[in-house]
CSV table of C-alpha atoms (C1' of nucleotides) in Angstrom, one decimal:
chain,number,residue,atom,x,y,z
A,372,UNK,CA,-17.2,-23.7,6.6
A,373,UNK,CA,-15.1,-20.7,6.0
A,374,UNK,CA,-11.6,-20.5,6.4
A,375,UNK,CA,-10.8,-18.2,9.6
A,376,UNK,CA,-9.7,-15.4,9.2
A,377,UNK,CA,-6.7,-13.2,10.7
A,378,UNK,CA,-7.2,-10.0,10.1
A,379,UNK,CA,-7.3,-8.8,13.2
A,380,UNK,CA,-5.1,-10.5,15.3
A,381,UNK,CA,-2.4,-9.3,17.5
A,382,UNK,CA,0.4,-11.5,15.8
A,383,UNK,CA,1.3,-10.1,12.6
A,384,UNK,CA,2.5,-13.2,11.4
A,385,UNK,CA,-1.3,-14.3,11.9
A,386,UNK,CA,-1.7,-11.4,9.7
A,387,UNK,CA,0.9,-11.2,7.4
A,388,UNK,CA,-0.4,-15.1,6.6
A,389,UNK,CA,-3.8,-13.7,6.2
A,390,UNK,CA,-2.9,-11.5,3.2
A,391,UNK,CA,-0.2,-14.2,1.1
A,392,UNK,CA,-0.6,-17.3,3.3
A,393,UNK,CA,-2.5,-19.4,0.6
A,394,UNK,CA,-1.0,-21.9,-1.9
A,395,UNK,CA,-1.2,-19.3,-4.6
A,396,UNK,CA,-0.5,-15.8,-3.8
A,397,UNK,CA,3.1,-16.2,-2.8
A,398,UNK,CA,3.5,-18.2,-6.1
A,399,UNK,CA,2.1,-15.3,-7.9
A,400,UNK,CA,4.1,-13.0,-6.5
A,401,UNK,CA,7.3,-15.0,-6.9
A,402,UNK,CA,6.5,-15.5,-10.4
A,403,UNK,CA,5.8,-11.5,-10.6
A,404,UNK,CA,9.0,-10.9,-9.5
A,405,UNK,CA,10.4,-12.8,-12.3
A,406,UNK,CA,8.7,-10.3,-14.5
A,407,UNK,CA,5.3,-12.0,-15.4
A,408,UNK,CA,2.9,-9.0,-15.9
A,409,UNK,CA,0.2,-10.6,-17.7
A,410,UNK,CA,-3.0,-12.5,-16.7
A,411,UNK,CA,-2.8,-14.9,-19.4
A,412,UNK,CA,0.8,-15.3,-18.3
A,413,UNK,CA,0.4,-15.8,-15.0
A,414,UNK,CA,-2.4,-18.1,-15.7
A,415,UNK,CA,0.4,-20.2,-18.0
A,416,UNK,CA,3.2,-20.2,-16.3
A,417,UNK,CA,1.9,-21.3,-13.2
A,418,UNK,CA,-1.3,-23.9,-14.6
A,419,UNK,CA,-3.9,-21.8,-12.1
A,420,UNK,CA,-7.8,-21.8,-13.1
A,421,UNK,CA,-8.5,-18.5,-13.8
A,422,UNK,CA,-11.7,-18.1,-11.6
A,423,UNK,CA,-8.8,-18.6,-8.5
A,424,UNK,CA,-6.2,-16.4,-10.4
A,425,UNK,CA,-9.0,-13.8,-10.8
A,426,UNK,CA,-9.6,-14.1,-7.4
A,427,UNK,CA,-6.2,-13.9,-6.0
A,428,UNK,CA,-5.3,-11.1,-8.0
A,429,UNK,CA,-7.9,-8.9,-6.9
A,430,UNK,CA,-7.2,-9.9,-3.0
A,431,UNK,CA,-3.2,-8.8,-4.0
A,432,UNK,CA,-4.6,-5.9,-5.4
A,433,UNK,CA,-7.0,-4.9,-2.5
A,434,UNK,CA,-3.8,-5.4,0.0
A,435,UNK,CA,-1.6,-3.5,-2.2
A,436,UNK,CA,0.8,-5.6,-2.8
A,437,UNK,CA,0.1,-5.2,-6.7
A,438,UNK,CA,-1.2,-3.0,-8.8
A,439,UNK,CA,-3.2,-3.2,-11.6
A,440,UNK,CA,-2.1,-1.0,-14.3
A,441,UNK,CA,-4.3,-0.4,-17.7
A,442,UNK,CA,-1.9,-0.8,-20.4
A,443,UNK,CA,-5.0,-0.6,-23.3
A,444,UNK,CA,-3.9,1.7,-25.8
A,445,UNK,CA,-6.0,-0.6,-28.1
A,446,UNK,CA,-8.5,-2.5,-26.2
A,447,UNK,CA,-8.4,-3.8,-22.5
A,448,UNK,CA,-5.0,-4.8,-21.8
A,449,UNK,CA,-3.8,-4.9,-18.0
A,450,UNK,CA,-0.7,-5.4,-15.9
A,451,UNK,CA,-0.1,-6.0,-12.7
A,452,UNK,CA,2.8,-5.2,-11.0
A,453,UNK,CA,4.5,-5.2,-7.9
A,454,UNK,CA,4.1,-2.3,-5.0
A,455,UNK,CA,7.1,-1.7,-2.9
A,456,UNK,CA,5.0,-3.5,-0.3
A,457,UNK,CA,5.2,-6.5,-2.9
A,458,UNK,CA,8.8,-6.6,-3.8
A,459,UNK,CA,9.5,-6.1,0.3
A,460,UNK,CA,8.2,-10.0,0.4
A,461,UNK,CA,11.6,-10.7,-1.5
A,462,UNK,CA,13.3,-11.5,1.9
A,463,UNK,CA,10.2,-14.4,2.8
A,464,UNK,CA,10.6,-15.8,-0.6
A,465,UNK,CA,14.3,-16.0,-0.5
A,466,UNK,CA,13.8,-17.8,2.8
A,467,UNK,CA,10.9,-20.1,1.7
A,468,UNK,CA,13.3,-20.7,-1.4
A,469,UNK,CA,16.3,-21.3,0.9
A,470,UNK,CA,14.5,-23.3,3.0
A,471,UNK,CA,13.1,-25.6,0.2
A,472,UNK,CA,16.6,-26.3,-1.1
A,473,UNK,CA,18.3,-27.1,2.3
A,474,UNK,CA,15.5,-29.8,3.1
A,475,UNK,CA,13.9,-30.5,-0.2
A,476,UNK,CA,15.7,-30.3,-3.2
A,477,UNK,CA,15.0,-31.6,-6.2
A,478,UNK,CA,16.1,-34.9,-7.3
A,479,UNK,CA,16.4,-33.9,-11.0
A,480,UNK,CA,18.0,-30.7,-11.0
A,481,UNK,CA,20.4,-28.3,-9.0
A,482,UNK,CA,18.9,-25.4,-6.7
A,483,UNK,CA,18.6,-22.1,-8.7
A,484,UNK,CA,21.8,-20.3,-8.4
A,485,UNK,CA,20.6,-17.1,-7.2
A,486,UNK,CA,23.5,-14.0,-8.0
A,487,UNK,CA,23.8,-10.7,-7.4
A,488,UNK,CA,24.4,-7.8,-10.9
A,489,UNK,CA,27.3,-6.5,-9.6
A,490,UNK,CA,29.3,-8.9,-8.2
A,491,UNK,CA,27.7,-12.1,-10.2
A,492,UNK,CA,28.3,-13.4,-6.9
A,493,UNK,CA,25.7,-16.3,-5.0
A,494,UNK,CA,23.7,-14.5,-3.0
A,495,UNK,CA,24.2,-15.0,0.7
A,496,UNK,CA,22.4,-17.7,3.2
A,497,UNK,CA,19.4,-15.8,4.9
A,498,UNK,CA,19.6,-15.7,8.7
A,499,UNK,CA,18.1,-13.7,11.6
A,500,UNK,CA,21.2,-11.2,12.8
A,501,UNK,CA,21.8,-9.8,16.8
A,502,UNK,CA,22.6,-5.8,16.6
A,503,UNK,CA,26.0,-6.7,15.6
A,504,UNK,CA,25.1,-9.0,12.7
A,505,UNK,CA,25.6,-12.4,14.8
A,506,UNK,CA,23.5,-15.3,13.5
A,507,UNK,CA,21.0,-15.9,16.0
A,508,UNK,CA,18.9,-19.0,16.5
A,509,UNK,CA,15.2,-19.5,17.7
A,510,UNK,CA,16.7,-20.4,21.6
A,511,UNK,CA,18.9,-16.9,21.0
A,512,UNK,CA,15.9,-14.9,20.8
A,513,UNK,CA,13.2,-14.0,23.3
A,514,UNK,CA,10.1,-11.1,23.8
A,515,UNK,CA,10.6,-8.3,25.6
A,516,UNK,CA,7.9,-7.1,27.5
A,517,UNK,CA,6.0,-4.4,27.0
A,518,UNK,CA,6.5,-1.5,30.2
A,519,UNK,CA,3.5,-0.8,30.4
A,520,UNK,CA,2.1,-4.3,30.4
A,521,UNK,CA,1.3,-6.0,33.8
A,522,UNK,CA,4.5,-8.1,34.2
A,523,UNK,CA,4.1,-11.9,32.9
A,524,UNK,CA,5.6,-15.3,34.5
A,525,UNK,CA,8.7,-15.2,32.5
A,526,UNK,CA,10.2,-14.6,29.2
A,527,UNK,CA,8.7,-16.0,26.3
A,528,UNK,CA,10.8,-17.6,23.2
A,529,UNK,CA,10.7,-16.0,19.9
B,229,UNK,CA,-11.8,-29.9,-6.6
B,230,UNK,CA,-8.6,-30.7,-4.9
B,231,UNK,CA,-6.3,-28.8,-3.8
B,232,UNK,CA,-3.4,-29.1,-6.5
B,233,UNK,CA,-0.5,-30.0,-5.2
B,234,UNK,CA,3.2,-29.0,-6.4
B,235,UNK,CA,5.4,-32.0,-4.5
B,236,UNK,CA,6.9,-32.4,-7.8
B,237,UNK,CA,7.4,-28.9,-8.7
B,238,UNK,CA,10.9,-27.7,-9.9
B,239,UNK,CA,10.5,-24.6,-8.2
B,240,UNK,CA,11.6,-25.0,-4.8
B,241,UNK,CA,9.9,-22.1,-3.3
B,242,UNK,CA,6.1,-24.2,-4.9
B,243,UNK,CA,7.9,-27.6,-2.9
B,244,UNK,CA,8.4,-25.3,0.3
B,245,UNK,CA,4.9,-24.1,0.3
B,246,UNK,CA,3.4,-27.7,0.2
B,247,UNK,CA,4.8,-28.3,3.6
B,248,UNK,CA,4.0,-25.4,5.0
B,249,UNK,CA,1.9,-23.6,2.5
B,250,UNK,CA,-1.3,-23.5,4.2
B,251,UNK,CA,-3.1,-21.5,6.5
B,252,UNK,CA,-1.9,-23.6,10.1
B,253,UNK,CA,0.7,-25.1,9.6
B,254,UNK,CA,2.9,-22.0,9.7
B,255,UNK,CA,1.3,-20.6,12.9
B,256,UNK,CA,1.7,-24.2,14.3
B,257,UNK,CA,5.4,-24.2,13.8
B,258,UNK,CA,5.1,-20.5,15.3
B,259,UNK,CA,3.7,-22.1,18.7
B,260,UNK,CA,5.9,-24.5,18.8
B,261,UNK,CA,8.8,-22.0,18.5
B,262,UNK,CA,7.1,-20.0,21.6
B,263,UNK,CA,7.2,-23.1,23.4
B,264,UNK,CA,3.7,-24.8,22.9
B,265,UNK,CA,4.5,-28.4,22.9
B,266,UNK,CA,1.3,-30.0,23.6
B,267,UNK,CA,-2.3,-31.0,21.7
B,268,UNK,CA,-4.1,-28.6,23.5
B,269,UNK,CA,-2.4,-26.4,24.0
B,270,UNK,CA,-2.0,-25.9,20.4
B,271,UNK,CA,-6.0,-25.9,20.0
B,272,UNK,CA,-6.7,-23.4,23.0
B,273,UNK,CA,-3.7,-20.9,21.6
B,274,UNK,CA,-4.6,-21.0,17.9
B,275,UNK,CA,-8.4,-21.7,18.0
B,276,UNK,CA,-8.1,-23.8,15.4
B,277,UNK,CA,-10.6,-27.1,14.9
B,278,UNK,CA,-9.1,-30.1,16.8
B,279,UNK,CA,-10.0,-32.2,13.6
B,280,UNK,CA,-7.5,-29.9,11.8
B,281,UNK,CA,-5.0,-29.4,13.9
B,282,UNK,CA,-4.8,-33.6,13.9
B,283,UNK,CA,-4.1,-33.3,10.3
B,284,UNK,CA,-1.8,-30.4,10.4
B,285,UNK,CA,0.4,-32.2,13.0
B,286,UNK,CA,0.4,-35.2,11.2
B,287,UNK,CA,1.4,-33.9,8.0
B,288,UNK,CA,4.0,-31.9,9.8
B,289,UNK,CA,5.2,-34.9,11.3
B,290,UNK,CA,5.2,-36.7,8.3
B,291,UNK,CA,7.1,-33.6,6.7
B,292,UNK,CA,10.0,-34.4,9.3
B,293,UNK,CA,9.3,-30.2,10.6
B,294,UNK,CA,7.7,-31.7,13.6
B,295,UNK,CA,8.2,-35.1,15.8
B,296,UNK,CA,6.1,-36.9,18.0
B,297,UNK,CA,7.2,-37.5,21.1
B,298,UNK,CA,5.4,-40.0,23.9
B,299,UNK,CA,5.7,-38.9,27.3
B,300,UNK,CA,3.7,-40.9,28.6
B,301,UNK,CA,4.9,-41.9,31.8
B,302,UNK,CA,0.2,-42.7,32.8
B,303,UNK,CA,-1.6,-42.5,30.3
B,304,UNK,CA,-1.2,-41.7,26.2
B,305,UNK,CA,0.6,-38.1,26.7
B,306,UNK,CA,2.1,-36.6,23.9
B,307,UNK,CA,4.5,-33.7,22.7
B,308,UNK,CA,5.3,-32.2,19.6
B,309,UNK,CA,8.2,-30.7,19.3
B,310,UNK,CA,10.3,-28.4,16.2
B,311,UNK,CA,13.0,-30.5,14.1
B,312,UNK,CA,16.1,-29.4,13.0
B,313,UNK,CA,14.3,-29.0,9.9
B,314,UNK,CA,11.3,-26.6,11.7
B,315,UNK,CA,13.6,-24.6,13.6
B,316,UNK,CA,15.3,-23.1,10.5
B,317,UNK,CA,11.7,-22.0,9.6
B,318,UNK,CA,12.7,-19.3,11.9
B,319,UNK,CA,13.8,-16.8,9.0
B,320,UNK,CA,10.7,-17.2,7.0
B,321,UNK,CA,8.4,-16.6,10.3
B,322,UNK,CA,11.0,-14.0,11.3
B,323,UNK,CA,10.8,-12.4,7.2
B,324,UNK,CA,7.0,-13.0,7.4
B,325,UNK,CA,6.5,-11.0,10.9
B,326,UNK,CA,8.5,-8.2,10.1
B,327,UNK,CA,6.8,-7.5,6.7
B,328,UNK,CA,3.1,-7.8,8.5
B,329,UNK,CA,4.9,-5.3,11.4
B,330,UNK,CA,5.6,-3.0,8.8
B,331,UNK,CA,3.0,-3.1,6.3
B,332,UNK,CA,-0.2,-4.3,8.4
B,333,UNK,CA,0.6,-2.9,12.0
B,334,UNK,CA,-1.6,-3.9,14.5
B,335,UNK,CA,-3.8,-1.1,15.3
B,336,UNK,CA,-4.1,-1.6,19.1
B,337,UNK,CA,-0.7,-2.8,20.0
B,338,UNK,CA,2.8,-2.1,19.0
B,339,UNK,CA,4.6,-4.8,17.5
B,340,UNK,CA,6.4,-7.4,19.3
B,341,UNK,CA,9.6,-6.5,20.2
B,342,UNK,CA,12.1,-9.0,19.4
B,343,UNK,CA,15.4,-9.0,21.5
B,344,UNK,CA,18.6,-11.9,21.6
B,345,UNK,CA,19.4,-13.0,24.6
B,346,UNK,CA,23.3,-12.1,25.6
B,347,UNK,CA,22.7,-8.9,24.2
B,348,UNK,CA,19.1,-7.7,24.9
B,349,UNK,CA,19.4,-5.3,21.9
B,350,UNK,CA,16.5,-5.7,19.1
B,351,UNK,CA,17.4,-7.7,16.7
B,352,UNK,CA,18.0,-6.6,13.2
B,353,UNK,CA,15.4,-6.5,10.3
B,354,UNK,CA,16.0,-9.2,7.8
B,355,UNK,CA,17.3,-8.8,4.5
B,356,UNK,CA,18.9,-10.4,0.9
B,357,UNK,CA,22.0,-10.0,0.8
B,358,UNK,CA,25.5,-10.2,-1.3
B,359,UNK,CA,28.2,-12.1,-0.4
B,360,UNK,CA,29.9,-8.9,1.1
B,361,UNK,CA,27.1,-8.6,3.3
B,362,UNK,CA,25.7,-5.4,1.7
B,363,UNK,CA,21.5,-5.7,0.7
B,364,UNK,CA,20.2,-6.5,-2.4
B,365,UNK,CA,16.8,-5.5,-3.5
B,366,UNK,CA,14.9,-8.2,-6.3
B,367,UNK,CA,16.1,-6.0,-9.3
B,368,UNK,CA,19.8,-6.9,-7.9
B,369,UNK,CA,19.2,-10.6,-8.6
B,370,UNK,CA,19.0,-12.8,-11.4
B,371,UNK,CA,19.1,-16.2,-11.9
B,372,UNK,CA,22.6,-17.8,-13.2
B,373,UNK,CA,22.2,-20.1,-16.0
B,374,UNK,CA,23.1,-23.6,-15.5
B,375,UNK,CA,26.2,-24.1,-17.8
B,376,UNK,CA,24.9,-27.9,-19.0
B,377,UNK,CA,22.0,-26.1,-20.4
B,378,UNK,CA,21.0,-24.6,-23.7
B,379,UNK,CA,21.6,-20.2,-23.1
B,380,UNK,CA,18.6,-18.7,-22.7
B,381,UNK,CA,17.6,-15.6,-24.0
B,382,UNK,CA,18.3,-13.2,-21.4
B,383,UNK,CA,18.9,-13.4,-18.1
B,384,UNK,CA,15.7,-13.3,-15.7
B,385,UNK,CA,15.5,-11.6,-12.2
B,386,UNK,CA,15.5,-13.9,-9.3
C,474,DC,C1',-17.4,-43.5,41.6
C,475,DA,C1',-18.3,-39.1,39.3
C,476,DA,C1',-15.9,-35.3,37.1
C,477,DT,C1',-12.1,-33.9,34.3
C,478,DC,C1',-8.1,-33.9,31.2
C,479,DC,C1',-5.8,-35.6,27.0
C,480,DG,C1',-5.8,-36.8,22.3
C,481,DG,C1',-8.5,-37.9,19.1
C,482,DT,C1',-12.6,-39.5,15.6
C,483,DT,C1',-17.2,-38.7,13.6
C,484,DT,C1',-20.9,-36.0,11.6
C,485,DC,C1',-22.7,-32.4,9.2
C,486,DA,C1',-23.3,-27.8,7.0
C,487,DT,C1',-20.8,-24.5,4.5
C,488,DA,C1',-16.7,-22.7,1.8
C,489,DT,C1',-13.2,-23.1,-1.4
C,490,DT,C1',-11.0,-25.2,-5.3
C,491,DG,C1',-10.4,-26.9,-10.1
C,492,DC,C1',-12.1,-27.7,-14.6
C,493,DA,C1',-14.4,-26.7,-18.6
C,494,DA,C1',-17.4,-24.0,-21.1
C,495,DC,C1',-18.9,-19.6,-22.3
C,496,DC,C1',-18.6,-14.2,-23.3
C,497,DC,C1',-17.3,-9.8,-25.0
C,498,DT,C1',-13.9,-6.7,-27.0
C,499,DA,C1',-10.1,-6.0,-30.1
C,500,DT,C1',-6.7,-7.4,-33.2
C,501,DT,C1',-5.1,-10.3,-36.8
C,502,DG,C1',-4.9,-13.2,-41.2
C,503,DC,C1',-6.4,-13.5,-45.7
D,1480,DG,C1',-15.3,-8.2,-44.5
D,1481,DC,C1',-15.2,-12.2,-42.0
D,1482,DA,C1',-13.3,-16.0,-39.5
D,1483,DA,C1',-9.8,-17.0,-36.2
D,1484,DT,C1',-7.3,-15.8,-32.2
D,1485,DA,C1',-5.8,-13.3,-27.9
D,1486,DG,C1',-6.8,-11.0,-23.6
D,1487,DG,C1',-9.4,-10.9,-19.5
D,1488,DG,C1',-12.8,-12.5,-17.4
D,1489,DT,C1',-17.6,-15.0,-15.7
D,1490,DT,C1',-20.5,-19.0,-14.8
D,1491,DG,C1',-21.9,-23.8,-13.4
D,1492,DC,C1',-20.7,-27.8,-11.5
D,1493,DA,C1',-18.4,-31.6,-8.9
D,1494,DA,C1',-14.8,-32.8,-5.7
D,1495,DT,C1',-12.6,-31.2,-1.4
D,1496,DA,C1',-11.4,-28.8,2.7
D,1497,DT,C1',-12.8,-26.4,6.7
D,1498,DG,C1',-15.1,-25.5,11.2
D,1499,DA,C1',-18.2,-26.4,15.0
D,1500,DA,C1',-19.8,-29.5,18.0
D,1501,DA,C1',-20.8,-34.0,19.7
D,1502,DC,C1',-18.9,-38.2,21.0
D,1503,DC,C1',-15.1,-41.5,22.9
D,1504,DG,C1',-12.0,-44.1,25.7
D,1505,DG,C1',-8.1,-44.4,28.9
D,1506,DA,C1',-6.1,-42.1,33.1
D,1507,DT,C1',-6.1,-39.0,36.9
D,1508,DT,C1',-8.2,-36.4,40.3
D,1509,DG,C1',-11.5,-35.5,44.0
DNA sequence: CAATCCGGTTTCATATTGCAACCCTATTGC
DNA sequence: GCAATAGGGTTGCAATATGAAACCGGATTG
């Protein structure tokens, strides 16, 4: 049967997953914001069958988180490129990335060492900051309740 | 055809995604961080199929993100609860909400409001940063090369 | 002793994925 | 001027994954 869809539920992770929560469209979009452009690139660089990369384009394209820009001075030649809706999934990358080093890294070769222009500095370790910029963890965080909500049984975890 | 998998990938980011790449398993690990413990509890939260949710848990347990806990003091009663390993998925469901907050806001409700606990303040949007703590945006980024390796020809963004 | 809860497994119809072959336009190489 | 090649797809097919619902077996509840 058909997958189920989000796209209207009232988590917006639920939703967030609904736009780039299958196996390729985050890898596309990591790999566009390593500069791949092209369809044929894309379609190299990351071994996808081109019926799915056609497919998964078009979805990022429908949510706007690329673009498809003709570049056919001669012929039909396209790009696509990120929105700033796009390049704003840098932080969820960095974290999956992050993420897959600390509990799954390679056996053959180091982590990518990720710097900043700059400084040519590593970039810093992702984590979720109070007001004041204090690490927080998962037990640190809770919902507040909406005012105008009947009052629930207690406060909920992150 | 099957699904293709990418446990062998170099890119960590690909290695992260076939843990939790799919479509469940990261709004699994975001029940368990609100305190679902439970089989079906799980099912009656997320709506999801009980003959998939069996294989999500599993393969989350077998990915070490979940563990399996009997507590059954009568009867087979079980509880699956985050790892180490699944609690620091909390920046990439933290990275993940916010995005959907800002780019996909649910129409009906305003988004959760996320607060720590000493403080009760909000907590603070996620972002990439240098190792003075200022943000970095992708274009900030690139990828230094490994020394042992041949130079490449330029230096690619992250 | 029947009804219910928990944690599954099974069956079946439908979707999705991956591969490979094909297509059309446009630019090359010669 | 014509074949070869590149870019960007589309199509057909077989292998899988998904979802709904039915079934199951032990334990607890009424």
């Amino acid at each position: 049967m058909a997958r189920k869809r989000f796209d209207d539920s009232s988590c917006s992770v639920a939703r967030a997953l609904n736009e780039v929560g299958d196996w390729w469209s985050l890898l596309i979009v990591l790999q566009a914001m390593y500069g791949t452009r092209r369809f044929v690139d894309f379609q190299q660089e990351l071994g996808i069958a081109r019926n799915i990369l056609v497919d998964r384009l078009c979805r990022l394209v429908d949510n706007e988180v690329l673009r498809k820009v003709d570049v056919g001075e001669h012929g039909p030649r396209f790009e696509y490129r990120l929105t700033d809706k796009g390049r704003d999934l840098f932080p969820v990358v960095i974290a999956l990335r992050q993420w897959g080093d600390r509990y799954n890294p390679s056996p053959d070769q180091p982590p990518l060492d990720l710097r900043d222009r700059p400084s040519g500095r590593p970039i810093r370790q992702l984590e979720v900051q109070d007001a004041e910029g204090k690490p927080l963890t998962v037990r640190d965080v809770f919902v507040a309740e909406d005012n105008n909500e009947a009052p629930s049984n207690g406060k909920k975890q992150a």
